[in-house]
PDB file of C-alpha atoms in Angstrom:
ATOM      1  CA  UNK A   1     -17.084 -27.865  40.222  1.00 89.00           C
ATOM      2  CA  UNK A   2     -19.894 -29.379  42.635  1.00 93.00           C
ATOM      3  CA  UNK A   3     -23.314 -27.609  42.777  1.00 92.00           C
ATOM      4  CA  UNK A   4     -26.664 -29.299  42.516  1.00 89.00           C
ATOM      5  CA  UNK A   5     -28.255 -26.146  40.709  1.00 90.00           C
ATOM      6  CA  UNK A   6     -27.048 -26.499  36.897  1.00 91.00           C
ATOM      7  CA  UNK A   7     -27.347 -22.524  36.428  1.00 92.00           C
ATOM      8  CA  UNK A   8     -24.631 -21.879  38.744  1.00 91.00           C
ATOM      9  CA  UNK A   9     -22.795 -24.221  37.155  1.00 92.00           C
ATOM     10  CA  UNK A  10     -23.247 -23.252  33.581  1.00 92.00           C
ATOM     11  CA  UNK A  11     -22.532 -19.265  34.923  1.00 92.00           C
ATOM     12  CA  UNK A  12     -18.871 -20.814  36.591  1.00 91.00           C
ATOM     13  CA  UNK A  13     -17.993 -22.185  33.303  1.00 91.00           C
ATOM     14  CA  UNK A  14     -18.482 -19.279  31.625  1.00 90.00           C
ATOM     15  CA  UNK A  15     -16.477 -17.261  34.020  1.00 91.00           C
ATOM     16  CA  UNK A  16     -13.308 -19.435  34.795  1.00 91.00           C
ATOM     17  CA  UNK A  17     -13.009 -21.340  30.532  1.00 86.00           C
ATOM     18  CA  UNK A  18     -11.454 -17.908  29.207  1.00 86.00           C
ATOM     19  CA  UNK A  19      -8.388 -18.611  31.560  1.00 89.00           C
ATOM     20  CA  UNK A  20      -7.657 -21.994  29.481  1.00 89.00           C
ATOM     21  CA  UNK A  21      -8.702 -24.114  32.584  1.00 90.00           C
ATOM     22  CA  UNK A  22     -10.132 -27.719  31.702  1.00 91.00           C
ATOM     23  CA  UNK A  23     -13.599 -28.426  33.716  1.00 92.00           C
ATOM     24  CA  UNK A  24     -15.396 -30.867  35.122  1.00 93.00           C
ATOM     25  CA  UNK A  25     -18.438 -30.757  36.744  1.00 93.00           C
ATOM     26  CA  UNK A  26     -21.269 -32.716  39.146  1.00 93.00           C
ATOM     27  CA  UNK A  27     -24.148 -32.332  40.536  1.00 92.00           C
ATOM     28  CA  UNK A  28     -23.988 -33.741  44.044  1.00 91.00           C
ATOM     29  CA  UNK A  29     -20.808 -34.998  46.348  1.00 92.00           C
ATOM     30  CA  UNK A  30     -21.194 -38.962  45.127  1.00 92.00           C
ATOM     31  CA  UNK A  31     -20.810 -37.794  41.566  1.00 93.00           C
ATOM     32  CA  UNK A  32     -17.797 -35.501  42.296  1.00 94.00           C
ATOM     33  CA  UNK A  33     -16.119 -39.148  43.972  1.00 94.00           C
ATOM     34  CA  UNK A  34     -16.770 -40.819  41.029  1.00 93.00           C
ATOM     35  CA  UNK A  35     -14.898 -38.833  38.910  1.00 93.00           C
ATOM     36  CA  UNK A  36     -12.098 -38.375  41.088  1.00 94.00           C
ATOM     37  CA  UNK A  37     -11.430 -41.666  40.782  1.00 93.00           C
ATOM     38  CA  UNK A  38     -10.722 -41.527  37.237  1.00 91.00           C
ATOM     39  CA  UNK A  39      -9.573 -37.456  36.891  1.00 93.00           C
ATOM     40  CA  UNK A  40      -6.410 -35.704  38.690  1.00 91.00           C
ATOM     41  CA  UNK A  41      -7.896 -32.975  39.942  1.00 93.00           C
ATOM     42  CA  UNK A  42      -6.255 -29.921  41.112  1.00 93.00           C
ATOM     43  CA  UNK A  43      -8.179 -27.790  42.201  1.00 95.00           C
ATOM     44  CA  UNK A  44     -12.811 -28.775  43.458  1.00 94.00           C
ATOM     45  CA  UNK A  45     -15.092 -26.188  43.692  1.00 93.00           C
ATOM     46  CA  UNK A  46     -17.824 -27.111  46.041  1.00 91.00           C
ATOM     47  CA  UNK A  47     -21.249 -25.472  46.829  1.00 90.00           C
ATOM     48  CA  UNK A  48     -21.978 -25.881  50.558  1.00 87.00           C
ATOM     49  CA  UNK A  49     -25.758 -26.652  50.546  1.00 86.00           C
ATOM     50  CA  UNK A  50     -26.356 -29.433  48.691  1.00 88.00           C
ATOM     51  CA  UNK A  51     -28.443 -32.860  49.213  1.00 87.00           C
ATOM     52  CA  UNK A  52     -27.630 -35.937  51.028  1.00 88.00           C
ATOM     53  CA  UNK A  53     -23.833 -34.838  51.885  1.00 89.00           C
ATOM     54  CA  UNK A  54     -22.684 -30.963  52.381  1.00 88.00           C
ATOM     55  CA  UNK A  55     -19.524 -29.211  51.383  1.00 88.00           C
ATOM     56  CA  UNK A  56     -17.697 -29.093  54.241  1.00 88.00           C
ATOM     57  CA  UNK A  57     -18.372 -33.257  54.758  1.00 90.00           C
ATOM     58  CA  UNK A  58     -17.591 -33.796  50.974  1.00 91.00           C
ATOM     59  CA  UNK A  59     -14.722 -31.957  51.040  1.00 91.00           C
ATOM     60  CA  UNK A  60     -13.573 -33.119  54.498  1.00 90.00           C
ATOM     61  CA  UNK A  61     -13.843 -36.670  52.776  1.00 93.00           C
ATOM     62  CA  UNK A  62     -11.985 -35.245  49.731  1.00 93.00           C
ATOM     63  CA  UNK A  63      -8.896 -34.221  52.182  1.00 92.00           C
ATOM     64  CA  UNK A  64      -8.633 -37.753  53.307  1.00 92.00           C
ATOM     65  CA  UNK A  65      -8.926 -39.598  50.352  1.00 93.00           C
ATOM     66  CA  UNK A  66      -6.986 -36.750  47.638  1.00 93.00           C
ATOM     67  CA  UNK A  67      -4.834 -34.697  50.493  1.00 91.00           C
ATOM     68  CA  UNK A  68      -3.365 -32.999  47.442  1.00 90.00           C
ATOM     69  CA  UNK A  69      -6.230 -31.217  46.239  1.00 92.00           C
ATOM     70  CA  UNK A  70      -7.013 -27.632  47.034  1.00 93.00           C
ATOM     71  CA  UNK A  71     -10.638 -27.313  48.015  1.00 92.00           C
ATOM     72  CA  UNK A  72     -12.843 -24.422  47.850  1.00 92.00           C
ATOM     73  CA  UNK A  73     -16.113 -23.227  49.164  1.00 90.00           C
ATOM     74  CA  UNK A  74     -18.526 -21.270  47.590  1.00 86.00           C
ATOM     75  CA  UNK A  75     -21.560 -20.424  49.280  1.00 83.00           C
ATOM     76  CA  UNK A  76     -24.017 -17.598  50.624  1.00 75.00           C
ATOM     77  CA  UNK A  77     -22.444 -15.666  53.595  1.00 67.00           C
ATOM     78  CA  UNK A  78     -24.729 -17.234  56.079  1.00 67.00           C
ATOM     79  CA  UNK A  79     -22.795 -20.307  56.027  1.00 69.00           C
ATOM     80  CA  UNK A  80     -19.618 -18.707  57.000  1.00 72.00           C
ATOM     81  CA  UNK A  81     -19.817 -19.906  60.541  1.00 73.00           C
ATOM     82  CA  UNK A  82     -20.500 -23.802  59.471  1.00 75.00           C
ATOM     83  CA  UNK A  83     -17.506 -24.217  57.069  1.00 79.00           C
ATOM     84  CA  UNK A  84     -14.709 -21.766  59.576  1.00 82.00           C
ATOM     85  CA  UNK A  85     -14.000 -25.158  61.368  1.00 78.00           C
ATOM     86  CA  UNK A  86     -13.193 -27.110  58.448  1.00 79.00           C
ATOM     87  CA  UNK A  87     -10.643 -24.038  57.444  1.00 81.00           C
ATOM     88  CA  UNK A  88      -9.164 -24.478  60.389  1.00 80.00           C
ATOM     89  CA  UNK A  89      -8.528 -27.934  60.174  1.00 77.00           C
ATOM     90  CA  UNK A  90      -7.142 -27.480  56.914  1.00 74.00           C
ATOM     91  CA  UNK A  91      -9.809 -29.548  54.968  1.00 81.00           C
ATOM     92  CA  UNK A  92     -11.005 -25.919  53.304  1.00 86.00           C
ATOM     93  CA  UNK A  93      -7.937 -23.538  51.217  1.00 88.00           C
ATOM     94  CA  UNK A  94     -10.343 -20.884  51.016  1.00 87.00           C
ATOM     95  CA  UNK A  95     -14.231 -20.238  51.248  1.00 87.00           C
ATOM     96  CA  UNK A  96     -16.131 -17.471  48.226  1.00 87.00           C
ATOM     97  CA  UNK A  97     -19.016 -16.033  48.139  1.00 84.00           C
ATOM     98  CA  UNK A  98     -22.729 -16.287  46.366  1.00 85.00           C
ATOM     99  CA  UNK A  99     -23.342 -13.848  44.520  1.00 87.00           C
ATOM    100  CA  UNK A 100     -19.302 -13.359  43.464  1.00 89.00           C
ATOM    101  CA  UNK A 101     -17.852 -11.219  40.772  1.00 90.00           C
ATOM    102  CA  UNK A 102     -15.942 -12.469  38.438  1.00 91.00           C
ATOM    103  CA  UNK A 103     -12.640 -10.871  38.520  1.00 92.00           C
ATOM    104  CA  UNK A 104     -12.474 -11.911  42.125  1.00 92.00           C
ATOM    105  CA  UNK A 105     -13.310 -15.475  41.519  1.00 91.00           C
ATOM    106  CA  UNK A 106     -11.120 -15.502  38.521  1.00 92.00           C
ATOM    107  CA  UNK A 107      -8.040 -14.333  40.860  1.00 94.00           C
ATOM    108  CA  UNK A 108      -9.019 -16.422  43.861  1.00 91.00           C
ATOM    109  CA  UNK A 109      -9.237 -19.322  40.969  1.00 92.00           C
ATOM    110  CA  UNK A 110      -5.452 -18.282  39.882  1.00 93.00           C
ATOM    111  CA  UNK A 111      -3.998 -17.607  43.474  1.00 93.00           C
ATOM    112  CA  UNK A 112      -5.613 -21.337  44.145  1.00 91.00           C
ATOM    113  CA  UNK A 113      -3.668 -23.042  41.113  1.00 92.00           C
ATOM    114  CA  UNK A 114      -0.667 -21.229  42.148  1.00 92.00           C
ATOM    115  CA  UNK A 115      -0.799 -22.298  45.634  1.00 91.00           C
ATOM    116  CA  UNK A 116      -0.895 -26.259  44.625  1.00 91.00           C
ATOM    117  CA  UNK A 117       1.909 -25.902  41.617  1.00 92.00           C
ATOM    118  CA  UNK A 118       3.528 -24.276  44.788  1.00 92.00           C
ATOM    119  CA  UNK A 119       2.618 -27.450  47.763  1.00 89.00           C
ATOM    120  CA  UNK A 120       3.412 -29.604  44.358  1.00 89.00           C
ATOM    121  CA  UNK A 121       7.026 -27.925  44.079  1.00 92.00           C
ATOM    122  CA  UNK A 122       7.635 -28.327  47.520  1.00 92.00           C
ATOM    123  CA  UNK A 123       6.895 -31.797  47.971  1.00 90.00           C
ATOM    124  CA  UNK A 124       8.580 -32.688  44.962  1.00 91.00           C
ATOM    125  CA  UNK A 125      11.642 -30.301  47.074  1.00 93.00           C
ATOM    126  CA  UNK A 126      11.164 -32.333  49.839  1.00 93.00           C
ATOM    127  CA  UNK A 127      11.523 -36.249  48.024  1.00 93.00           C
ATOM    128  CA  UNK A 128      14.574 -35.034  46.437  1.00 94.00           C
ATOM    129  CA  UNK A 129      15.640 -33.893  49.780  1.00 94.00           C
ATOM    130  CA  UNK A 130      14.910 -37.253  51.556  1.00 94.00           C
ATOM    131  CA  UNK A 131      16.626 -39.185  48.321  1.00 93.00           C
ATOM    132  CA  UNK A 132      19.864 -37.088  49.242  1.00 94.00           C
ATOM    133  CA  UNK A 133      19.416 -37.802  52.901  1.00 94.00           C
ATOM    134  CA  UNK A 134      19.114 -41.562  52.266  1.00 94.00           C
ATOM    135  CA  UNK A 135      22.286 -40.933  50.007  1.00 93.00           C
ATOM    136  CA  UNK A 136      24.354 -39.803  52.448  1.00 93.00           C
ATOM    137  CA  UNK A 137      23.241 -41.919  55.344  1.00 94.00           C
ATOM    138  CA  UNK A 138      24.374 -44.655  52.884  1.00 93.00           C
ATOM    139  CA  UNK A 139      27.527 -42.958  51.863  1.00 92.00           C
ATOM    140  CA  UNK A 140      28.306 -42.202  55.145  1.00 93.00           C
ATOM    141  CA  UNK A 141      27.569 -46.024  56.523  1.00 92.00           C
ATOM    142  CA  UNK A 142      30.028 -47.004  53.916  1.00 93.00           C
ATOM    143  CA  UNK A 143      32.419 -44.128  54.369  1.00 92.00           C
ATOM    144  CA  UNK A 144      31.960 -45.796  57.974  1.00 93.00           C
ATOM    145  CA  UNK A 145      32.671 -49.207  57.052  1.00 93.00           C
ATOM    146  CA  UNK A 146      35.517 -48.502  55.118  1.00 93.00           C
ATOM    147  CA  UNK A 147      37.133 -46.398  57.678  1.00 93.00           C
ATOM    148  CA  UNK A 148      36.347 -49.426  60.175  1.00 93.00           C
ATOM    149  CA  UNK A 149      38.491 -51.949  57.745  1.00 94.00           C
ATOM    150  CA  UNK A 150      41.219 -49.234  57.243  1.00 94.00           C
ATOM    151  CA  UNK A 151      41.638 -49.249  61.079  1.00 93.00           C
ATOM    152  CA  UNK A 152      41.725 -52.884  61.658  1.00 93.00           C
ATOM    153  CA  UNK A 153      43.976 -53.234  58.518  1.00 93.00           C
ATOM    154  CA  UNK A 154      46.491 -50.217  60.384  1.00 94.00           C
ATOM    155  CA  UNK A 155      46.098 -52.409  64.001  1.00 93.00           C
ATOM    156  CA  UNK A 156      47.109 -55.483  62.068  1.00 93.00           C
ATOM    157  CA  UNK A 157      49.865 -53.723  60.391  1.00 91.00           C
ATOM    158  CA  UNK A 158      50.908 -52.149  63.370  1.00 91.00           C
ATOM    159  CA  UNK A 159      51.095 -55.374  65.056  1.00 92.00           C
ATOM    160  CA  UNK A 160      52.968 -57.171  62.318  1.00 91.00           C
ATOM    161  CA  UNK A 161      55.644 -54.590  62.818  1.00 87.00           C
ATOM    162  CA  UNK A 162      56.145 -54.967  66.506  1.00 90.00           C
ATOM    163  CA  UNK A 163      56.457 -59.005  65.891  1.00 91.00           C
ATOM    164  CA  UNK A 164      58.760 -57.720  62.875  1.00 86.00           C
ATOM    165  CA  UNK A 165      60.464 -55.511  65.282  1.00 86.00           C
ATOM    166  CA  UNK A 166      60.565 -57.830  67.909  1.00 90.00           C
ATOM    167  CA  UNK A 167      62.360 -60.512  65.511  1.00 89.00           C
ATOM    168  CA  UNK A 168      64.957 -57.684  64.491  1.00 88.00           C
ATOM    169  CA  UNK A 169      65.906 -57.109  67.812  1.00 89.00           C
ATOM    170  CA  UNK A 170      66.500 -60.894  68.968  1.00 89.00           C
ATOM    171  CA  UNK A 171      68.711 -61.686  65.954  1.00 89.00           C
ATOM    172  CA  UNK A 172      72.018 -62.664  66.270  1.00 90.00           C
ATOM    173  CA  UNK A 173      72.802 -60.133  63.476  1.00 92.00           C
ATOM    174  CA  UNK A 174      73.433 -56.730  63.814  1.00 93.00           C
ATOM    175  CA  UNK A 175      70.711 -55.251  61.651  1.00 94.00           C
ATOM    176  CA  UNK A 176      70.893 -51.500  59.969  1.00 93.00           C
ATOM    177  CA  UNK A 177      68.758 -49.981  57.212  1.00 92.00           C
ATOM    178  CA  UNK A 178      69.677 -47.302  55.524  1.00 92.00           C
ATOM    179  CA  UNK A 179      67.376 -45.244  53.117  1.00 91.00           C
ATOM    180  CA  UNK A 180      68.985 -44.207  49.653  1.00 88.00           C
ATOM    181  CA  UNK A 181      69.942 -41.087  50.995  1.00 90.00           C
ATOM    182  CA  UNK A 182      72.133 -43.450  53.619  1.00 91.00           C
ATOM    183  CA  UNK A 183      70.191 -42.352  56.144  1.00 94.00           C
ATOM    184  CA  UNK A 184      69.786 -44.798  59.137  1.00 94.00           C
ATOM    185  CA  UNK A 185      65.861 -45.840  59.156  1.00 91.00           C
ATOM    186  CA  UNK A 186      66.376 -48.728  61.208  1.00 91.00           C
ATOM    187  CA  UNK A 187      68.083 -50.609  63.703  1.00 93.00           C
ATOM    188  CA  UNK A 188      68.456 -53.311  66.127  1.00 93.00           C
ATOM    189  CA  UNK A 189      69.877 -53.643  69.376  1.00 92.00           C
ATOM    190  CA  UNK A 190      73.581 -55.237  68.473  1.00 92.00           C
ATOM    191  CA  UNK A 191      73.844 -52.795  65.534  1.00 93.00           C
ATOM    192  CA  UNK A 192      73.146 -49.986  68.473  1.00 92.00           C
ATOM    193  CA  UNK A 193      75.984 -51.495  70.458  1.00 90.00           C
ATOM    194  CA  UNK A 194      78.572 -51.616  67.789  1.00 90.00           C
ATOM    195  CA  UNK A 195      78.299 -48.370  66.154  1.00 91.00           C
ATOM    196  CA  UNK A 196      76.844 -45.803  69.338  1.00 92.00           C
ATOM    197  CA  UNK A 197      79.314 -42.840  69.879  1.00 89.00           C
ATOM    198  CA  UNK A 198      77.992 -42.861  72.783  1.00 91.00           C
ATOM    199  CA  UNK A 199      75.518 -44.629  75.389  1.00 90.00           C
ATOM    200  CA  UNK A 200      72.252 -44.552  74.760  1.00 89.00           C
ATOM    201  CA  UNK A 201      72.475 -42.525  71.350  1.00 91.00           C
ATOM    202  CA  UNK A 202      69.661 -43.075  68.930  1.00 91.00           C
ATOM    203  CA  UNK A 203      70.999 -44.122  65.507  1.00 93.00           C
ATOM    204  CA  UNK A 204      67.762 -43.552  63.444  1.00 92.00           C
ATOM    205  CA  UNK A 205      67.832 -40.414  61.412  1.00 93.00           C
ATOM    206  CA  UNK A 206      71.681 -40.326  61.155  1.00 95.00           C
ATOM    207  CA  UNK A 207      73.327 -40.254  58.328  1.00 95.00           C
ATOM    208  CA  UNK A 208      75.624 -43.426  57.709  1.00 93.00           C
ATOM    209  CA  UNK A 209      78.695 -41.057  57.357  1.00 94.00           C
ATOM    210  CA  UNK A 210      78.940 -39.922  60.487  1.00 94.00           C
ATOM    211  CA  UNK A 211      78.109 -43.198  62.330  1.00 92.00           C
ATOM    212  CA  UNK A 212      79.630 -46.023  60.496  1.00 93.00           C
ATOM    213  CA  UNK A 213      83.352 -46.685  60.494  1.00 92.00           C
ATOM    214  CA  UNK A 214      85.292 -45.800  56.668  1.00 91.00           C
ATOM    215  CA  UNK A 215      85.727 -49.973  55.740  1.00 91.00           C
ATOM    216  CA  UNK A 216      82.116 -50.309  55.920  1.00 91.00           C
ATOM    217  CA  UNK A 217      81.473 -46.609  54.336  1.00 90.00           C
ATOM    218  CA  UNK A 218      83.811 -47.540  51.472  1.00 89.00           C
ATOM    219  CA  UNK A 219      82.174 -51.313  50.776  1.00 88.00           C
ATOM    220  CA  UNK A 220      78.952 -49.372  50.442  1.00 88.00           C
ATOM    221  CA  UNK A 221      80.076 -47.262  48.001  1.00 86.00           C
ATOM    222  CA  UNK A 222      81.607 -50.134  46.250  1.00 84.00           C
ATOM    223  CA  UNK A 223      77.812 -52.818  46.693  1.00 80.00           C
ATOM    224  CA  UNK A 224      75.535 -50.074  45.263  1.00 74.00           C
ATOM    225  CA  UNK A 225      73.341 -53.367  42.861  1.00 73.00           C
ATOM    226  CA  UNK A 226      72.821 -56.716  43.777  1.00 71.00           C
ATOM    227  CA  UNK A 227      74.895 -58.582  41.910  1.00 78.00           C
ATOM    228  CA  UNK A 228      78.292 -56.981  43.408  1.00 77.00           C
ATOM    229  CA  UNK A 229      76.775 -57.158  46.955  1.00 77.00           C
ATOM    230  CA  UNK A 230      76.331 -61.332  45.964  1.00 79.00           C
ATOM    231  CA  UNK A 231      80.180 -60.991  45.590  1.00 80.00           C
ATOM    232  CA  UNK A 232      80.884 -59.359  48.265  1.00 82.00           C
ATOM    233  CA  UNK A 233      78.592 -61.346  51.085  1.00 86.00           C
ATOM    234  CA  UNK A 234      79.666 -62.914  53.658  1.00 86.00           C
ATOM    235  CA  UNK A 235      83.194 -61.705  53.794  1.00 87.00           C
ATOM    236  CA  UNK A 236      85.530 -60.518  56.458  1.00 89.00           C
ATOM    237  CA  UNK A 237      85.302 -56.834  57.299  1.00 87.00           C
ATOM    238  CA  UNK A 238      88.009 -55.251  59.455  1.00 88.00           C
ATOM    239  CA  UNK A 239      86.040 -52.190  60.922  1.00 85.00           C
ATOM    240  CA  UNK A 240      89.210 -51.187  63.053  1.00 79.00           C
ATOM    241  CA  UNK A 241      89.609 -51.071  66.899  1.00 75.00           C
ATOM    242  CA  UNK A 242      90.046 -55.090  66.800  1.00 75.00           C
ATOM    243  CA  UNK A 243      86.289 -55.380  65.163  1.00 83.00           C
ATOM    244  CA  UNK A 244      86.325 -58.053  62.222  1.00 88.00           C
ATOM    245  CA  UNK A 245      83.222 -59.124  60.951  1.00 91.00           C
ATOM    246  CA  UNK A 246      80.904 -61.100  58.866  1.00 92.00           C
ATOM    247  CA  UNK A 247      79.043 -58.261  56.276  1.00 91.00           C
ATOM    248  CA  UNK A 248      76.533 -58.897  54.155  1.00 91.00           C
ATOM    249  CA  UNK A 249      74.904 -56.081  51.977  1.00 90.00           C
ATOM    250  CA  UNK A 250      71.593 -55.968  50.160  1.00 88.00           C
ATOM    251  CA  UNK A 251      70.276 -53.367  48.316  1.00 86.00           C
ATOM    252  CA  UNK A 252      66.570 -53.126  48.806  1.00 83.00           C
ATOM    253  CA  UNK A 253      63.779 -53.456  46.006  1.00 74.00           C
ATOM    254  CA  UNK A 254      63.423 -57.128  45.327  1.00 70.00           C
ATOM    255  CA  UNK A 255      60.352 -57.404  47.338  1.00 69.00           C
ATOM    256  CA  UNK A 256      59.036 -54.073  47.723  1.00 70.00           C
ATOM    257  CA  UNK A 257      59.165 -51.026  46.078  1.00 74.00           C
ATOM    258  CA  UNK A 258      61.685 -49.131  49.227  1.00 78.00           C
ATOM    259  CA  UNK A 259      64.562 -47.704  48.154  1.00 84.00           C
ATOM    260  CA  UNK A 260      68.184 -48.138  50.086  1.00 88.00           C
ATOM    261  CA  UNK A 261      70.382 -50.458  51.512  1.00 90.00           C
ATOM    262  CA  UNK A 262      70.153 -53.727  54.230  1.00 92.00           C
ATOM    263  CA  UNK A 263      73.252 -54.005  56.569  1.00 92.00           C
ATOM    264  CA  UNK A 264      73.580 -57.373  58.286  1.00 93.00           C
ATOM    265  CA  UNK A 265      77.083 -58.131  60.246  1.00 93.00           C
ATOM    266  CA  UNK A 266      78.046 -61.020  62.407  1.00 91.00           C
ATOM    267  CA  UNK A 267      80.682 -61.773  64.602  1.00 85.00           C
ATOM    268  CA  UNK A 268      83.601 -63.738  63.370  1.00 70.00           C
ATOM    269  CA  UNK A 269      84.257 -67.169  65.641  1.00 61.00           C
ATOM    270  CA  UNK A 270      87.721 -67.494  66.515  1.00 46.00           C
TER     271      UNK A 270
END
């Protein structure tokens, strides 16, 4: 409370320490700076006539140096019209009257404390707000980041496999992979040329049974682990229809974790 007459002072504290409110009072606008230095104060009461600075110019002061105060006038109704600009501009929450009663003041007094635990909720609302905005912006620059690796790691991939490809197809091997369900998943151009039914057919996604001649079929069956495949490598392989070749089998899972079978075949120099 700010008021340079000590009566109206004394009468205020009467009035407002019932309601549990702690006070603290001066007698002039330098005084009430001094102890806001020291005090968080919620809530100033200021008289508008008083010496040296007024109300409205202390409070206006009080605005730019404590924004989070809520600042009250009370004063005679003539001075209505010198304090409506500074409610205006925000630098006054509300202006009372000389005399007042003190029900009113005691419930403008309440509706004031509620309305900074309120502007206190919401900016403590709004920081947690802005700490979950700067959360996400992070979150989402990594998410970002990550997604930028994952895409240069799928190009590079991606290109690996063509070169891989690209090797596959200028061997002088013909090349099949079969999954464990002896599915074909992969092939090369001279494996194409030896076991196509007909021009131009796609191999992948066939099942080795109904592509691959019986010899090979049955050598399959009979090179399901690695060690009877070592056996059986490099051999001779009549497939029928004058076809003799070179086989070698590998069953896959050394070096990776697929599951099925490599096919490589050669020609046999006469």
């Amino acid at each position: 409370m700010v008021d340079d007459e000590p009566n109206i002072i004394n009468a205020l504290k009467r009035t407002l320490r019932r309601d549990g409110y702690s006070i603290l009072t001066a007698n002039g606008a330098e005084e009430a700076l001094d102890l806001l230095v020291d005090h968080n104060i919620a809530l100033i009461i200021s008289d508008q006539r008083m010496p040296k600075m007024s109300g409205v110019e202390f409070l206006r002061k009080v605005k730019e140096l404590y924004p989070k105060t809520v600042r009250v006038v009370l004063s005679g109704f003539t001075d209505l019209e010198s304090v409506t600009g500074a409610i205006n501009e925000g630098a006054i929450y509300r202006f009372m009257t000389k005399p007042w009663d003190d029900e009113l003041l005691r419930k403008n007094v309440r509706e004031a404390f509620e309305y900074h635990e309120m502007e206190q909720e919401n900016q403590r609302l709004t920081r947690e707000l802005q700490h979950s905005n700067d959360l996400l912006a992070r979150l989402n620059q990594s998410l970002e980041q990550q997604v930028m690796q994952k895409t240069r790691e799928i190009v590079h991939n991606i290109k690996m496999l063509e070169i891989s490809q690209e090797i596959l197809e200028h061997l002088p091997l013909a090349i099949l992979g079969l999954d464990e369900r002896h599915m074909i998943a992969s092939s090369n151009r001279l494996a194409d040329s030896l076991f196509q039914r007909y021009p131009n057919e796609c191999l992948l996604g066939l099942q080795a049974e109904s592509v691959l001649p019986a010899p090979l079929l049955h050598v399959l069956q009979q090179t399901k682990d690695s060690e009877t495949a070592a056996e059986f490598n490099g051999s001779c392989l009549d497939l029928g229809n004058s076809k003799t070749l070179y086989v070698w089998i590998s069953p896959m899972g050394e070096l990776s974790q697929s599951k099925g079978t490599i096919v490589a075949l050669s020609s046999v120099k006469t």
